[in-house]
Structures are given as C-alpha cells and as structure tokens.
Amino acid sequence: MRVIAKRILREFWTNHRDCEEQLKSWYQAKWKNLNEVKKEYPSASILLDNRVVFNIKGNTYRLIVKFNFDYQMIWIRFIGTHSEYDKINANKI
C-alpha cells in the first residue's frame, strides 16, 4: 500500500525518537482489508469511513489513517500524543 505521506511520519519520529522503530515497522505493513489490519494490530480501533486509530508505543502516541483498499492507498490524517488525540474528533480529522 502507498502511504501519503511518509514525510509526516519521518518528521514525527525525528521529534519523538522513542517511536521511530514502531512507525517504520507500521509503514512496512501490507494489508488487503480491515480484517488483516485487525489481525496484525488487534488494539487498532476501526472508525467510520475506513479510518483506523493505531496505538503507537503502547498508548503514548496515536496514529489515525484513512484507507482506500481499492486503490491500495493510506492517508495519514493525524499523528500525535495521546493528550493531543483527546482534543480532536478522530472521525472528522
């Protein structure tokens, strides 16, 4: 799958070095549907409109993405600390 845009992840792990390896591992994953996502990341939360929230480094950081499996694309919608995540609407961002 193509991730739009890896630059966002790279900038985040540059400022939060403790999650670099987990984000790199997440970036390498390949999924064909949401069932495969849940199989690999059981703690991921499936939201409306093919959005998924991933807990990164335990529950220190949150990553929200939107999948388009037909086109094999993932759009990064948000990455931040758990407290920053609490201030947004994950279904709308």
N, CA and C of each residue as an Amber inpcrd file, in Angstrom:
protein
   279
   0.8380000  -1.1800000   0.0000000   0.0000000   0.0000000   0.0000000
   0.8840000   1.2440000   0.0000000   0.4010000   2.2550000  -0.6310000
   1.1210000   3.5270000  -0.6950000   0.6390000   4.4240000   0.4380000
   1.5700000   4.9360000   1.2280000   1.2430000   5.8150000   2.3520000
   1.4710000   7.2540000   1.9280000   0.4340000   8.0710000   2.1220000
   0.5070000   9.5050000   1.8150000   0.4970000  10.2520000   3.1520000
   1.4670000  10.8430000   3.6040000   2.8220000  10.9610000   3.1150000
   3.7720000  10.4910000   4.2160000   4.7620000   9.7280000   3.8230000
   5.7480000   9.2200000   4.7790000   6.4710000  10.3680000   5.4700000
   6.5860000  11.4890000   4.7950000   7.2460000  12.6620000   5.3620000
   6.6610000  13.0280000   6.7240000   5.3390000  12.9040000   6.8730000
   4.6750000  13.2240000   8.1360000   5.1910000  12.3100000   9.2450000
   5.3200000  11.0220000   8.9350000   5.8420000  10.0750000   9.9200000
   7.2950000  10.3890000  10.2600000   8.0810000  10.6620000   9.2350000
   9.5070000  10.9530000   9.4320000   9.6920000  12.1950000  10.3170000
   8.9280000  13.2320000  10.0610000   9.0210000  14.4440000  10.8820000
   8.6290000  14.1540000  12.3210000   7.6170000  13.3040000  12.5040000
   7.1670000  12.9890000  13.8490000   8.2350000  12.2010000  14.6000000
   8.8030000  11.1590000  13.9800000   9.7870000  10.3670000  14.7190000
  11.0990000  11.1190000  14.9030000  11.3410000  12.1430000  14.1080000
  12.5110000  12.9850000  14.3410000  12.3640000  13.7330000  15.6640000
  11.1430000  14.1440000  15.9790000  10.8710000  14.8630000  17.2280000
  10.5490000  13.9280000  18.3920000  10.1890000  12.6930000  18.0980000
   9.8150000  11.7010000  19.1150000  10.5630000  10.4040000  18.8040000
  11.8430000  10.3940000  19.0810000  12.7260000   9.2790000  18.7160000
  12.2790000   7.9350000  19.2960000  11.5440000   7.9630000  20.4010000
  11.1530000   6.7180000  21.0550000  10.1450000   5.8990000  20.2550000
   9.5840000   6.4710000  19.1910000   8.6090000   5.7210000  18.3930000
   9.0760000   5.4570000  16.9650000  10.3130000   5.7820000  16.6580000
  10.8120000   5.6390000  15.2820000  10.6870000   4.2080000  14.7690000
  11.1540000   3.2430000  15.5240000  11.1230000   1.8560000  15.0520000
   9.6930000   1.3530000  14.8600000   8.7920000   1.7060000  15.7680000
   7.4040000   1.2650000  15.6150000   6.7550000   1.8820000  14.3910000
   7.0200000   3.1480000  14.1240000   6.4440000   3.7810000  12.9360000
   7.0350000   3.2030000  11.6540000   8.3150000   2.9060000  11.6550000
   8.9280000   2.2850000  10.4830000   8.3360000   0.9000000  10.2350000
   8.1170000   0.1580000  11.2840000   7.5050000  -1.1660000  11.1630000
   6.0780000  -1.0530000  10.6380000   5.3100000  -0.1100000  11.1670000
   3.9330000   0.1090000  10.7130000   3.9450000   0.4480000   9.2200000
   4.8630000   1.3060000   8.8170000   4.9450000   1.7550000   7.4260000
   5.1950000   0.5890000   6.4620000   5.9020000  -0.4170000   6.8940000
   6.2390000  -1.5570000   6.0390000   5.0940000  -2.5610000   5.8880000
   4.0800000  -2.4560000   6.7200000   2.9810000  -3.4390000   6.7060000
   2.2000000  -3.3590000   5.3910000   1.6590000  -4.4960000   5.0010000
   0.8470000  -4.6010000   3.7790000  -0.4770000  -5.2530000   4.1450000
  -1.5640000  -4.5920000   3.8290000  -2.8860000  -5.1290000   4.1380000
  -3.7750000  -5.0770000   2.9010000  -4.7060000  -6.0000000   2.8260000
  -5.6730000  -6.0130000   1.7290000  -7.0640000  -5.5970000   2.1820000
  -7.2950000  -5.6150000   3.5090000  -8.6090000  -5.2230000   4.0440000
  -8.4870000  -4.9460000   5.5370000  -9.5740000  -4.4710000   6.1350000
  -9.5540000  -4.1250000   7.5560000  -9.3840000  -5.3490000   8.4520000
  -9.8290000  -6.5040000   7.9960000  -9.6250000  -7.7220000   8.7860000
  -8.1380000  -8.0240000   8.9630000  -7.3660000  -7.8130000   7.9170000
  -5.9240000  -8.0260000   8.0170000  -5.2730000  -7.0100000   8.9470000
  -5.7680000  -5.7770000   8.9220000  -5.2620000  -4.7450000   9.8260000
  -5.4840000  -5.1880000  11.2700000  -6.7160000  -5.6030000  11.5860000
  -7.0500000  -6.0170000  12.9530000  -6.2760000  -7.2610000  13.3770000
  -6.0000000  -8.1350000  12.4370000  -5.2310000  -9.3420000  12.7620000
  -3.8150000  -8.9730000  13.1990000  -3.2030000  -8.0300000  12.4910000
  -1.8380000  -7.6260000  12.8050000  -1.7800000  -6.6370000  13.9740000
  -2.8010000  -5.7890000  14.0850000  -2.8660000  -4.7760000  15.1510000
  -4.1970000  -4.9080000  15.8830000  -4.3280000  -5.8820000  16.7650000
  -5.6120000  -6.1220000  17.4420000  -6.1130000  -4.9370000  18.2650000
  -5.2080000  -4.0750000  18.7150000  -5.6460000  -2.9230000  19.5160000
  -6.0940000  -1.7430000  18.6570000  -5.9560000  -1.8480000  17.3380000
  -6.3890000  -0.7650000  16.4460000  -7.9060000  -0.6030000  16.5320000
  -8.3440000   0.6380000  16.4880000  -9.7770000   0.9390000  16.5310000
 -10.2660000   1.3000000  15.1430000 -11.2920000   0.5870000  14.6780000
 -11.8840000   0.8640000  13.3700000 -12.9500000   1.9340000  13.5590000
 -12.8430000   3.0150000  12.7960000 -13.7940000   4.1230000  12.8670000
 -14.6340000   4.1540000  11.5960000 -15.4110000   5.1970000  11.4640000
 -16.2310000   5.3980000  10.2700000 -15.3490000   5.6780000   9.0490000
 -15.8780000   5.4000000   7.8730000 -15.2540000   5.8000000   6.6120000
 -13.8300000   5.2520000   6.4390000 -13.6180000   3.9870000   6.8100000
 -12.3250000   3.3160000   6.6540000 -11.1750000   4.0030000   7.3710000
 -11.4820000   4.6570000   8.4820000 -10.4390000   5.2570000   9.3110000
 -10.0670000   4.2760000  10.4080000  -8.7970000   4.2920000  10.7700000
  -8.3030000   3.4020000  11.8130000  -7.3770000   4.1950000  12.7280000
  -7.5120000   3.9610000  14.0300000  -6.6270000   4.5570000  15.0240000
  -5.6760000   3.4700000  15.5100000  -4.3830000   3.7420000  15.4070000
  -3.3510000   2.8280000  15.8820000  -2.7180000   3.4090000  17.1390000
  -2.5160000   2.5670000  18.1280000  -1.7600000   2.9500000  19.3180000
  -0.2920000   2.7010000  19.0140000   0.5110000   3.7260000  19.1570000
   1.9310000   3.6280000  18.8710000   2.6940000   3.7430000  20.1900000
   3.6540000   2.8630000  20.3510000   4.4670000   2.7960000  21.5730000
   3.5640000   2.6680000  22.7930000   2.8730000   1.5410000  22.8200000
   1.9080000   1.3140000  23.9030000   0.6850000   2.1470000  23.6100000
   0.5120000   3.1840000  24.3420000  -0.5910000   4.1070000  24.0990000
  -0.0890000   5.5370000  24.2210000   1.2160000   5.7210000  24.0320000
   1.8270000   7.0400000  24.1700000   1.4380000   7.9500000  23.0080000
   1.3960000   7.3860000  21.8080000   1.0780000   8.1530000  20.6050000
  -0.0930000   7.5030000  19.8840000  -0.7820000   8.3100000  19.0860000
  -1.8870000   7.8070000  18.2770000  -1.6650000   8.1990000  16.8270000
  -1.9850000   7.2670000  15.9560000  -1.8900000   7.4750000  14.5180000
  -3.2610000   7.1850000  13.9200000  -3.8260000   8.1640000  13.2110000
  -5.1050000   7.9690000  12.5280000  -4.8430000   7.9920000  11.0330000
  -5.3320000   6.9670000  10.3610000  -5.1830000   6.8960000   8.9110000
  -6.5330000   6.5900000   8.2750000  -6.6120000   6.8860000   6.9980000
  -7.7940000   6.5510000   6.2080000  -7.3400000   5.6450000   5.0710000
  -7.9870000   4.4980000   4.9690000  -7.6440000   3.5110000   3.9540000
  -8.5370000   3.6310000   2.7250000  -7.9360000   3.3860000   1.5670000
  -8.6830000   3.1230000   0.3510000  -8.0860000   1.8390000  -0.2140000
  -8.7450000   0.7260000   0.1010000  -8.2050000  -0.5690000  -0.2960000
  -8.3100000  -0.8090000  -1.8010000  -9.3020000  -0.2190000  -2.4600000
  -9.4310000  -0.3770000  -3.9060000  -8.1970000   0.1580000  -4.6370000
  -7.6830000   1.2830000  -4.1620000  -6.5190000   1.9090000  -4.7840000
  -5.2260000   1.6370000  -4.0200000  -5.3180000   0.8260000  -2.9410000
  -4.1520000   0.4730000  -2.1380000  -3.4170000   1.7160000  -1.6430000
  -4.1900000   2.6480000  -1.0400000  -3.6130000   3.8860000  -0.5350000
  -4.0270000   4.0970000   0.9180000  -3.1300000   4.7330000   1.6640000
  -3.3820000   5.1070000   3.0510000  -3.0440000   6.5860000   3.1970000
  -3.9740000   7.3560000   3.7470000  -3.7350000   8.7640000   4.0110000
  -3.5660000   8.9560000   5.5100000  -2.4650000   9.5520000   5.8960000
  -2.2570000   9.8740000   7.3050000  -3.1040000  11.1010000   7.6220000
  -3.9850000  10.9460000   8.5930000  -4.8810000  12.0420000   8.9720000
  -4.4040000  12.7540000  10.2340000  -3.7000000  12.0120000  11.1150000
  -3.2320000  12.6000000  12.3700000  -2.1600000  11.7020000  12.9700000
  -1.1720000  12.3180000  13.5720000  -0.2480000  11.6050000  14.4500000
   0.1180000  12.5690000  15.5590000   0.0380000  12.0740000  16.7830000
   0.3330000  12.9410000  17.9210000   0.3260000  12.1680000  19.2200000
   0.5070000  12.9130000  20.2920000   0.4840000  12.3050000  21.6140000
  -0.9440000  11.9300000  21.9750000  -1.0610000  11.1190000  22.9950000
  -2.3910000  10.7140000  23.4460000  -3.1960000  11.9370000  23.8910000
  -2.5680000  12.8790000  24.5680000  -3.2890000  14.0790000  25.0170000
  -3.7070000  14.9520000  23.8340000  -2.8990000  15.0250000  22.7750000
  -3.2990000  15.7660000  21.5740000  -4.4700000  15.0710000  20.8920000
  -4.4400000  13.7460000  20.8690000  -5.5230000  12.9610000  20.2870000
  -6.8470000  13.2390000  21.0030000  -6.7970000  13.3840000  22.3100000
  -8.0070000  13.6370000  23.0980000  -8.6920000  14.9520000  22.7160000
  -7.9930000  15.8460000  22.0600000  -8.5390000  17.1590000  21.7000000
  -9.1440000  17.2110000  20.3130000  -9.0960000  16.1140000  19.5620000
  -9.6050000  16.1090000  18.1920000 -10.7950000  15.1640000  18.0590000
 -11.4870000  15.2790000  16.9420000 -12.5480000  14.3280000  16.6030000
 -11.9690000  13.3810000  15.5540000 -11.6750000  12.1690000  15.9670000
 -10.9990000  11.2020000  15.1050000 -11.8190000  10.8300000  13.8790000
 -13.1320000  10.9660000  13.9460000 -13.9880000  10.6420000  12.8080000
 -14.0430000  11.7680000  11.7720000 -13.5590000  12.9400000  12.1160000
 -13.6810000  14.0750000  11.2110000 -12.3530000  14.6150000  10.7160000
 -11.2770000  14.3000000  11.4040000  -9.9820000  14.8890000  11.0490000
  -9.4950000  14.3690000   9.7010000
